[in-house]
Protein backbone atom coordinates (compact mmCIF):
# COMPACT_ATOMS: atom_id res chain seq x y z
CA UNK A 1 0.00 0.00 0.00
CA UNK A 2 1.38 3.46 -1.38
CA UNK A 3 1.73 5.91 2.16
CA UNK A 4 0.99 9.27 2.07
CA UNK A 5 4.12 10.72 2.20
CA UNK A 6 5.11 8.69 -1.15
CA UNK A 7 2.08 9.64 -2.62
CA UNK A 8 2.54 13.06 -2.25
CA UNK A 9 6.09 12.84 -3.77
CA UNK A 10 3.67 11.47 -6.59
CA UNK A 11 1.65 14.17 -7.00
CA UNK A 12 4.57 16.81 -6.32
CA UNK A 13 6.52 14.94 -9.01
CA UNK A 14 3.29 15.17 -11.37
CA UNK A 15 3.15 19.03 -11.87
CA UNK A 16 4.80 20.11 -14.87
CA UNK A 17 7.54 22.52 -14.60
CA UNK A 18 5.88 25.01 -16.85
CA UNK A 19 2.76 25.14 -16.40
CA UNK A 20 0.85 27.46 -18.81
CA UNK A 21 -2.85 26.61 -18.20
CA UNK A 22 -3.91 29.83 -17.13
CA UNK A 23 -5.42 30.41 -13.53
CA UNK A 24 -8.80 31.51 -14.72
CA UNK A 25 -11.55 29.63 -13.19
CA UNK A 26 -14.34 27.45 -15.18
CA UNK A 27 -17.60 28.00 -13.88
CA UNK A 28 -19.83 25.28 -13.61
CA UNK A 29 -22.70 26.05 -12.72
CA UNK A 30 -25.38 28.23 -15.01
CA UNK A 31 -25.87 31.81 -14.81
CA UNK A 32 -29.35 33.31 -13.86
CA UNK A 33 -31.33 35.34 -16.23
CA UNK A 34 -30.29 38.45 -15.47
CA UNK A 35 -30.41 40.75 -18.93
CA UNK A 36 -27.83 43.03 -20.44
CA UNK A 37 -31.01 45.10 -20.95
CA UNK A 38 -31.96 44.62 -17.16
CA UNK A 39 -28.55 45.90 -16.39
CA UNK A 40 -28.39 48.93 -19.52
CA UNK A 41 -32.04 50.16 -17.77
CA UNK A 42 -30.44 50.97 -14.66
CA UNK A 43 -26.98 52.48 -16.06
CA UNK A 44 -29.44 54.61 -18.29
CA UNK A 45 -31.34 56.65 -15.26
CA UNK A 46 -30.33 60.24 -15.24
CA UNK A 47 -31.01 60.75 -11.59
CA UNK A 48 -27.94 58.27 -10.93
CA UNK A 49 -25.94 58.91 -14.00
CA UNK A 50 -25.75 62.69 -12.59
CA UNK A 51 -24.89 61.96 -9.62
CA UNK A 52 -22.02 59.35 -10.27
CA UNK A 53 -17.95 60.48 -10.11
CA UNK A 54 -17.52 59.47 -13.59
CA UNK A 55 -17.46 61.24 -16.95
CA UNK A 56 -19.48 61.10 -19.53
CA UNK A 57 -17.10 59.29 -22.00
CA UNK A 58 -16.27 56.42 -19.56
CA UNK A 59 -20.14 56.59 -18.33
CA UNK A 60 -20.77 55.91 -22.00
CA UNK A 61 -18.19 53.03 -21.94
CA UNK A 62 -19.65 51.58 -19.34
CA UNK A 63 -22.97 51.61 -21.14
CA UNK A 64 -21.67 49.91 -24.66
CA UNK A 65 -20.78 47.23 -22.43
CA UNK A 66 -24.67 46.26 -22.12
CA UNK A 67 -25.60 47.18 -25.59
CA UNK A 68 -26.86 44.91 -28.11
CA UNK A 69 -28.45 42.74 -25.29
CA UNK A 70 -25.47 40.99 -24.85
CA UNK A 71 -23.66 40.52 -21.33
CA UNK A 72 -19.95 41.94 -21.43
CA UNK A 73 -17.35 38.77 -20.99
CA UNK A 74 -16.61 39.69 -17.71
CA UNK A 75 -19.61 38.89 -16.47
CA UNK A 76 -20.20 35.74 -13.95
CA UNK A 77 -21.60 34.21 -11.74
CA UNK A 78 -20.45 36.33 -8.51
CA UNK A 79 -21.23 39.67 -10.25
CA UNK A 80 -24.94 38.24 -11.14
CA UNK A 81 -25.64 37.21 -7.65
CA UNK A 82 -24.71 40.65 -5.81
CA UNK A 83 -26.24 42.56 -8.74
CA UNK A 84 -29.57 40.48 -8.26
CA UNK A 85 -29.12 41.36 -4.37
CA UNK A 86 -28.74 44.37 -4.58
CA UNK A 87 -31.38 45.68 -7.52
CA UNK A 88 -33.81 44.49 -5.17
CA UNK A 89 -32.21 46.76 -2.16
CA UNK A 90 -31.00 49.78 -3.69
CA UNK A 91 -30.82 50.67 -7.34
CA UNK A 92 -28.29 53.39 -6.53
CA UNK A 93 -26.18 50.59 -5.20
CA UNK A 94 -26.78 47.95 -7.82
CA UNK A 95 -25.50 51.12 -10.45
CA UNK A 96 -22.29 51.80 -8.22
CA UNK A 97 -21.75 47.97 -8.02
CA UNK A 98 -21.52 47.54 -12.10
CA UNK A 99 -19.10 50.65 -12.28
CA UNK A 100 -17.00 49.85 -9.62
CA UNK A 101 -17.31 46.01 -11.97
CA UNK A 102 -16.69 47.53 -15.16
CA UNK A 103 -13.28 49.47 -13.70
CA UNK A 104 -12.25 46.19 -12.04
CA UNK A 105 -11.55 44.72 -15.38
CA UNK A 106 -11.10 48.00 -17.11
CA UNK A 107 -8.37 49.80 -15.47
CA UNK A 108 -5.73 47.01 -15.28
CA UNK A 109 -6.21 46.17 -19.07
CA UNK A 110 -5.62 49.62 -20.04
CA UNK A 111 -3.29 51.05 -17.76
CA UNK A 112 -5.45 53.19 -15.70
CA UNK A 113 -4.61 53.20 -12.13
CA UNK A 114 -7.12 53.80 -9.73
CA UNK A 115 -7.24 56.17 -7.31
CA UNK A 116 -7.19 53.81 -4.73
CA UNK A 117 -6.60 50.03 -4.70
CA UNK A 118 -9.97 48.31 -5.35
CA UNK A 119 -9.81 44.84 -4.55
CA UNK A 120 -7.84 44.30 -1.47
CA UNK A 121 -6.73 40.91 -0.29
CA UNK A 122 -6.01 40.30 3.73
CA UNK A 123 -3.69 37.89 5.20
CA UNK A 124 -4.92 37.33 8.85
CA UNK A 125 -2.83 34.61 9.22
CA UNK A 126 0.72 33.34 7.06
CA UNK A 127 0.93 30.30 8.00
CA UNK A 128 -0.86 27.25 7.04
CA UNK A 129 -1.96 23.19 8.46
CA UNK A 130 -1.81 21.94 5.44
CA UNK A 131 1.11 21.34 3.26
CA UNK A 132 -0.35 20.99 -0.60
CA UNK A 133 1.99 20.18 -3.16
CA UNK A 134 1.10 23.33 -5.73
CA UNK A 135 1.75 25.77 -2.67
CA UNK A 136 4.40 28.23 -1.72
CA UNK A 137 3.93 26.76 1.82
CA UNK A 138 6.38 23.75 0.74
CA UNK A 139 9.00 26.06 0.81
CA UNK A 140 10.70 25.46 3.59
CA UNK A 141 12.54 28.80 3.76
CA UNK A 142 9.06 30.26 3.41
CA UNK A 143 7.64 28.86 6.73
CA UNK A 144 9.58 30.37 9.48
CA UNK A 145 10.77 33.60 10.68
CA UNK A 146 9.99 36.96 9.12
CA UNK A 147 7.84 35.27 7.04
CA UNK A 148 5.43 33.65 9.53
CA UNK A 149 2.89 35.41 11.98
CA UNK A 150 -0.70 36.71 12.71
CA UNK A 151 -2.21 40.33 12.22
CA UNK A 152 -3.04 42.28 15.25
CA UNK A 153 -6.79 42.89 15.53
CA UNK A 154 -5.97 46.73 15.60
CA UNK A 155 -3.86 46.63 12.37
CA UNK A 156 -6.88 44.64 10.66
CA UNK A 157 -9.20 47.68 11.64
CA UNK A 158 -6.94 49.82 10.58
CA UNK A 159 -6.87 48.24 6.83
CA UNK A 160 -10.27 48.18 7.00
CA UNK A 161 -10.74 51.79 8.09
CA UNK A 162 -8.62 53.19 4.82
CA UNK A 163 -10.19 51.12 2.72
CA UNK A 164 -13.61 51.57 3.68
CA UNK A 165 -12.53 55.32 3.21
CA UNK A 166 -10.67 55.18 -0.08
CA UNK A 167 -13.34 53.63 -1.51
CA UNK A 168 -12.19 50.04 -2.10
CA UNK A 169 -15.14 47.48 -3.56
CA UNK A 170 -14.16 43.99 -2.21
CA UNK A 171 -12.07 42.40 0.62
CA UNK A 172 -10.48 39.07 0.29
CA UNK A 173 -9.37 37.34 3.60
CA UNK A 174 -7.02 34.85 2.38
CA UNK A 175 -3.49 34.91 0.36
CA UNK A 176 -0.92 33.19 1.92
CA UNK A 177 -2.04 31.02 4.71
CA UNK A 178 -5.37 29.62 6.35
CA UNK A 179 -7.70 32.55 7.87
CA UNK A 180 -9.34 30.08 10.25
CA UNK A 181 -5.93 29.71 12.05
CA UNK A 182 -6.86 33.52 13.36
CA UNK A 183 -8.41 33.30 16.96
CA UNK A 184 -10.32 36.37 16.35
CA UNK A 185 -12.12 35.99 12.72
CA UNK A 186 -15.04 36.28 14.04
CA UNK A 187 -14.66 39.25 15.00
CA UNK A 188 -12.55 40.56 12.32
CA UNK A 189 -16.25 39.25 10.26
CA UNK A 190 -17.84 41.11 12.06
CA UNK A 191 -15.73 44.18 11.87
CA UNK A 192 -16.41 43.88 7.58
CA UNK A 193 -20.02 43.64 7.77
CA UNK A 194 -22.01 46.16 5.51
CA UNK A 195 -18.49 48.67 4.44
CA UNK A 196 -17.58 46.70 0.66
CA UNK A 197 -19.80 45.68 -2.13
CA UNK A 198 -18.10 41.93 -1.99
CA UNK A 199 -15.86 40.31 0.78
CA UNK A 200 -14.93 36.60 0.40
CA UNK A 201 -13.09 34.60 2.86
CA UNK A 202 -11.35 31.44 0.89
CA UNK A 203 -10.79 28.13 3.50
CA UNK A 204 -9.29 24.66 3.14
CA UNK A 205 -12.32 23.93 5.49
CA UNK A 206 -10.45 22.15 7.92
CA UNK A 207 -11.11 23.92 10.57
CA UNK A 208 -14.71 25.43 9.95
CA UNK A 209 -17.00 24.91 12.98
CA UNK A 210 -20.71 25.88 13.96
CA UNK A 211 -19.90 29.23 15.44
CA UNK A 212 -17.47 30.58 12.79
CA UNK A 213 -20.43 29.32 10.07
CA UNK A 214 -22.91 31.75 11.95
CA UNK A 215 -20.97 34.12 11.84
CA UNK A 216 -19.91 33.85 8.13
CA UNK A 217 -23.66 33.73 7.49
CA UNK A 218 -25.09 36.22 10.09
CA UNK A 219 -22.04 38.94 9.18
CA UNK A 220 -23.35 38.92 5.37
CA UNK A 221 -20.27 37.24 3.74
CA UNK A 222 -20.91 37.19 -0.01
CA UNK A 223 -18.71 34.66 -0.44
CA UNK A 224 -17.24 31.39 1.23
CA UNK A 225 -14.65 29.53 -1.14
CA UNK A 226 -13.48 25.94 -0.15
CA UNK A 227 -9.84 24.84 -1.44
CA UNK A 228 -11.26 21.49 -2.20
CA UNK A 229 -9.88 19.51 -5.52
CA UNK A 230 -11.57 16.34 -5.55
CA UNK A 231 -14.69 13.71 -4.52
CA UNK A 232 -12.01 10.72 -4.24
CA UNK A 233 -11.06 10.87 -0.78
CA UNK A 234 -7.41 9.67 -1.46
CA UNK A 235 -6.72 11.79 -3.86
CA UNK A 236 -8.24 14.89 -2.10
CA UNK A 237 -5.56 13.67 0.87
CA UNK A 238 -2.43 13.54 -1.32
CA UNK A 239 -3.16 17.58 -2.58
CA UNK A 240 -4.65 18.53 0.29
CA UNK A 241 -1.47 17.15 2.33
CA UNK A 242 -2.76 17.04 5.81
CA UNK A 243 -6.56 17.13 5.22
CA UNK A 244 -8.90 14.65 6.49
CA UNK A 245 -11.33 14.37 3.46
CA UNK A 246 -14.32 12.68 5.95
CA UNK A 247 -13.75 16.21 7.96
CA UNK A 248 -13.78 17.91 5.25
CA UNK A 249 -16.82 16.85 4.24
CA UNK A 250 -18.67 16.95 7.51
CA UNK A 251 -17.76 20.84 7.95
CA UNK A 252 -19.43 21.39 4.56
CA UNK A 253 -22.43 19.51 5.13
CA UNK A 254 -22.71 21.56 8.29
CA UNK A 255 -21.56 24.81 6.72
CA UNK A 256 -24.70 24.03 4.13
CA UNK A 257 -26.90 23.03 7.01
CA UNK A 258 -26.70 26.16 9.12
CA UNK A 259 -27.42 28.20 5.95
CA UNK A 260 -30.30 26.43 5.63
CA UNK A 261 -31.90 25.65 8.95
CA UNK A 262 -30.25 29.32 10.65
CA UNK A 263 -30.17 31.62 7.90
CA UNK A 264 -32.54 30.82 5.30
CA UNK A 265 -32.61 33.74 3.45
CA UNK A 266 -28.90 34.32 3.47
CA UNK A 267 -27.18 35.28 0.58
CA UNK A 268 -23.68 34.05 0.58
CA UNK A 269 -22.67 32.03 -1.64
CA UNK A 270 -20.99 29.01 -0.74
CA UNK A 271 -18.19 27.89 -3.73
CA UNK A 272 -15.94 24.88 -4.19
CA UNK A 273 -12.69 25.69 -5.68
CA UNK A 274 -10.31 23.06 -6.69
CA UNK A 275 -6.98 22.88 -8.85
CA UNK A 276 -6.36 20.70 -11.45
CA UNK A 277 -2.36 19.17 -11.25
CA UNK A 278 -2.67 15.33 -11.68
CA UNK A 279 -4.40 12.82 -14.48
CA UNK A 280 -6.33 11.15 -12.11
CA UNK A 281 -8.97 13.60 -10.89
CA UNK A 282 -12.05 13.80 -12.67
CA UNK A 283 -13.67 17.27 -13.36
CA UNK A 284 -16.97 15.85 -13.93
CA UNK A 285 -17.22 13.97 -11.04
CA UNK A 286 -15.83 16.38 -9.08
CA UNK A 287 -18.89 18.83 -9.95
CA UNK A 288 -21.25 16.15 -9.71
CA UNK A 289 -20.05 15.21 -6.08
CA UNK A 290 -19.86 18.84 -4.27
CA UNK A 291 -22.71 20.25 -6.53
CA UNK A 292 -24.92 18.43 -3.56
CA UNK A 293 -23.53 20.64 -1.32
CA UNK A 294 -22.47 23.91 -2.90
CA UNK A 295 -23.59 26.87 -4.93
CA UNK A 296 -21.27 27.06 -7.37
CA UNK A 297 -18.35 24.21 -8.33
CA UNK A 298 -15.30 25.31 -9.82
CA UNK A 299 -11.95 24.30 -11.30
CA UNK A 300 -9.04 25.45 -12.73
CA UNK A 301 -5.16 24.78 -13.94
CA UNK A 302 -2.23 24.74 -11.13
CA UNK A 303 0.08 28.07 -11.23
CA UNK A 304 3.71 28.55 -11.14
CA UNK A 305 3.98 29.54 -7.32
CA UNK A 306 5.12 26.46 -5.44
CA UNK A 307 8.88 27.74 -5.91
CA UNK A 308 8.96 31.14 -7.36
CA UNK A 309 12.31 31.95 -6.99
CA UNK A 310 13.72 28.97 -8.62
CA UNK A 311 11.49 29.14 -11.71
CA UNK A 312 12.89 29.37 -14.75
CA UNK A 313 13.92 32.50 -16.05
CA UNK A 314 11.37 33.77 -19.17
CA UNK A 315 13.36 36.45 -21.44
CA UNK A 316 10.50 36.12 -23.76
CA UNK A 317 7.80 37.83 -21.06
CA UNK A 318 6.83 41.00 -22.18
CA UNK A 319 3.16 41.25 -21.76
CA UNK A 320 2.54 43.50 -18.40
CA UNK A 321 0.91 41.49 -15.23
CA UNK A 322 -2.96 42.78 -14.69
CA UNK A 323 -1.80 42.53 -11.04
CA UNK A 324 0.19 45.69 -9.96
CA UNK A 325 -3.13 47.97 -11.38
CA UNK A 326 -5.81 45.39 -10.22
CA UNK A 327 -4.92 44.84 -6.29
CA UNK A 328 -2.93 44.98 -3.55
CA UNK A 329 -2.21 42.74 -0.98
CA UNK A 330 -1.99 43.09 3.09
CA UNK A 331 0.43 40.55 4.99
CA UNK A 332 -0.22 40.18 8.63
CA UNK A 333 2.16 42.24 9.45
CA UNK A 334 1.25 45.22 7.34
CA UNK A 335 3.51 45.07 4.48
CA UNK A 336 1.82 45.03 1.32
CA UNK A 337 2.72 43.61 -1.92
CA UNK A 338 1.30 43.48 -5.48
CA UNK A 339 1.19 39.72 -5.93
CA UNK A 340 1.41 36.56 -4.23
CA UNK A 341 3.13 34.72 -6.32
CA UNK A 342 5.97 36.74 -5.05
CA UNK A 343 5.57 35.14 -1.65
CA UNK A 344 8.67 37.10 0.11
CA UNK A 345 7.96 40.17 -0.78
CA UNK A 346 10.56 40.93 -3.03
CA UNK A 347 8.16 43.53 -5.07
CA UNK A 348 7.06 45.32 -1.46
CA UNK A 349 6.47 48.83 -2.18
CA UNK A 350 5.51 49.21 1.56
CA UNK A 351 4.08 48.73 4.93
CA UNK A 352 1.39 50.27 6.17
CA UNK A 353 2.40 51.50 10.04
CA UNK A 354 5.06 53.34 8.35
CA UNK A 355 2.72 54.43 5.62
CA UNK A 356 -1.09 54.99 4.07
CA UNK A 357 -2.43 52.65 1.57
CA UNK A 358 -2.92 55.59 -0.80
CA UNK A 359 0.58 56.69 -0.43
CA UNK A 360 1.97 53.15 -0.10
CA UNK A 361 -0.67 52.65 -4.00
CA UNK A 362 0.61 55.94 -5.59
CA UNK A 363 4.45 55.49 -4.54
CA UNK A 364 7.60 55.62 -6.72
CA UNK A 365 8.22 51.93 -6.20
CA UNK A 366 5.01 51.22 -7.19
CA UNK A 367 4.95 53.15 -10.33
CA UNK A 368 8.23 52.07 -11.47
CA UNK A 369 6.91 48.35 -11.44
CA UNK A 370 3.93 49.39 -13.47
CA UNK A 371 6.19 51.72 -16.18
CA UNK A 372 8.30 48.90 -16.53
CA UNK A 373 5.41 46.53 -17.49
CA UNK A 374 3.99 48.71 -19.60
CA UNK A 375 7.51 48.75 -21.71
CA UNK A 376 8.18 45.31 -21.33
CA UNK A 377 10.62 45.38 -19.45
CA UNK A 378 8.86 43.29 -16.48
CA UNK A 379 11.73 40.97 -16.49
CA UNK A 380 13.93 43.63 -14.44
CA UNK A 381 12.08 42.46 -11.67
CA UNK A 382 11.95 39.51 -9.88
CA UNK A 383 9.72 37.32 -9.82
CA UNK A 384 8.26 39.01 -12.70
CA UNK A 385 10.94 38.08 -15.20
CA UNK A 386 9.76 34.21 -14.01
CA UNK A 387 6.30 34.16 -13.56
CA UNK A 388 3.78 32.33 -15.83
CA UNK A 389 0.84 33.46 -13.82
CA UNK A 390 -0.34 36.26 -16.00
């Protein structure tokens, strides 16, 4: 009988070295019948369109998107489920939503940078239980001092206070460890409730339990996303390196079950999210399997992260990274960074303590990164001039 240790050497020994399937997500699960008409009805109402802190070019922009009854490409799944919520709450808020949308995927692709950071991804905690092959958290040289810790409860407020402030849409808690390892989520839940249009919180589920579901539920998270990347229990253990697949299970069974018995007309969204690195596991019957249990049942290809700094070198990158316009993320400690694949920081353009997000988002270091993606000349950086990411 194969043990898990040499089956994870399997799997580990399974990911290809250069691995270009891009990190974009299949949904599968349907869409609702939401309209691009539905949508263009709304951006059309003078009474908001005057009032809005855009021009009328981009306003106009923003409108061709819907035209022609046709969704725009960027359209999914999440965005139809808060729009739906909110048309039926506030139609000044379901307009703000689809801008705020529209620059999301707009800015980054043209170069605009925003006036402040957007989407803005929390670390509550660095470090991680679980040891999965695809995951910077094999590095050993990665899971120790500076790199490991836990954000101060103050510090988190204080994130949350600028960007509630400078206007930011959604909050991720997640990046580079497990957010359930934090004593105080709850509270740092509750602290997020009602101040973004979207805030997710992405688990291994390992540690989900009855009172951090209530709270997920009764704090109006949009969106819960489970690393999970297969039905078959063993291989579900030999990704998920130090997973128990029957706990697993039994915390999302209970996660659905308090939705549904507690909070019945909750609308978070509970997701599956699992990465595809090895022959053997079966989309379909992945889907098939958590679809019982979940909203919304997702997969996608493996990226180049589990040792960054050894990759091999790309020359032939030019294309700039989305990343450095489209986010920013906060390590437990305050330092912030445009990208997780570059798990130590190297790219830091600062820590907030010693600086403001805006200033930290608008700072030299930070727009040298960009102006040298925009030349091509990403690859004076590192990781950048390795990175198959984007």
């Amino acid at each position: 009988m194969t043990s898990p240790h040499d089956k994870r050497k399997e799997v580990v020994s399974s990911i290809p070295k250069r691995n270009l399937v891009r990190a974009e997500q299949v949904f599968l699960t349907k869409l609702k019948d939401v309209t691009a008409n539905q949508v263009l009805s709304i951006l059309s109402k003078r009474e908001l369109v005057k009032n809005c802190d855009i021009d009328r070019a981009e306003m106009k922009l923003i409108q061709e998107e819907f035209s022609e009854d046709k969704l725009p490409e960027w359209w999914n799944p999440q965005i139809e489920a808060k729009f739906t919520v909110l048309e039926r709450i506030s139609l000044k808020d379901a307009f703000n939503y689809i801008v705020f949308r529209f620059k999301f995927h707009h800015y980054p692709r043209t170069g605009q940078v925003y006036d402040f950071p957007q989407y803005v991804l929390i670390e509550p905690v660095s470090s991680c239980n679980l040891r999965c092959p695809m995951c910077f958290q094999v590095d050993s040289t990665f899971t120790k001092k500076p790199y490991m810790g836990i954000m101060n409860l103050n510090l988190f407020k204080k994130v949350i206070n600028e960007c509630a402030a400078g206007g930011t849409g959604a909050i991720t808690l997640a990046s580079r460890g497990e957010p359930t390892l934090h004593p105080k989520l709850p509270e740092m839940l509750s602290y997020l409730n009602g101040k973004f249009f979207e805030v997710k919180l992405i688990t291994n589920g390992t540690r989900l339990n009855e009172d951090l579901c209530r709270s997920i539920f009764k704090n109006g998270i949009d969106q819960i996303v489970l690393s999970i990347d297969s039905e078959d229990p063993e291989i579900f253990e030999s990704i998920r390196y130090g997973a128990d697949f029957q706990t697993v299970l039994k915390n999302v069974i209970m996660l659905k079950s308090i939705r549904e018995r507690e909070f019945p007309n909750s609308m978070t969204r509970i997701r599956i999210s699992g990465v595809k690195i090895i022959k053997s596991q079966n989309p379909t019957a992945f889907k098939e399997f958590w679809s019982q249990y979940v909203d919304e049942v997702t997969m996608g290809g493996a990226e180049e992260r589990w040792d960054t700094y050894n990759n091999q070198l790309h020359p032939e990158l030019t294309d700039k990274c989305l990343y450095p316009w489209e986010r920013l993320y906060v390590w437990f400690d305050g330092t912030c960074n445009p990208c997780d694949v570059d798990y130590k920081s190297f790219l830091s353009p600062g820590k907030i303590g010693e600086s403001s997000i805006r200033k930290i988002w608008h700072s030299n270091h930070f727009k040298k990164l960009r102006s040298d993606h925009l030349s091509g000349e990403r690859g004076k950086h590192n990781p950048c001039d390795r990175c198959q990411v984007c």
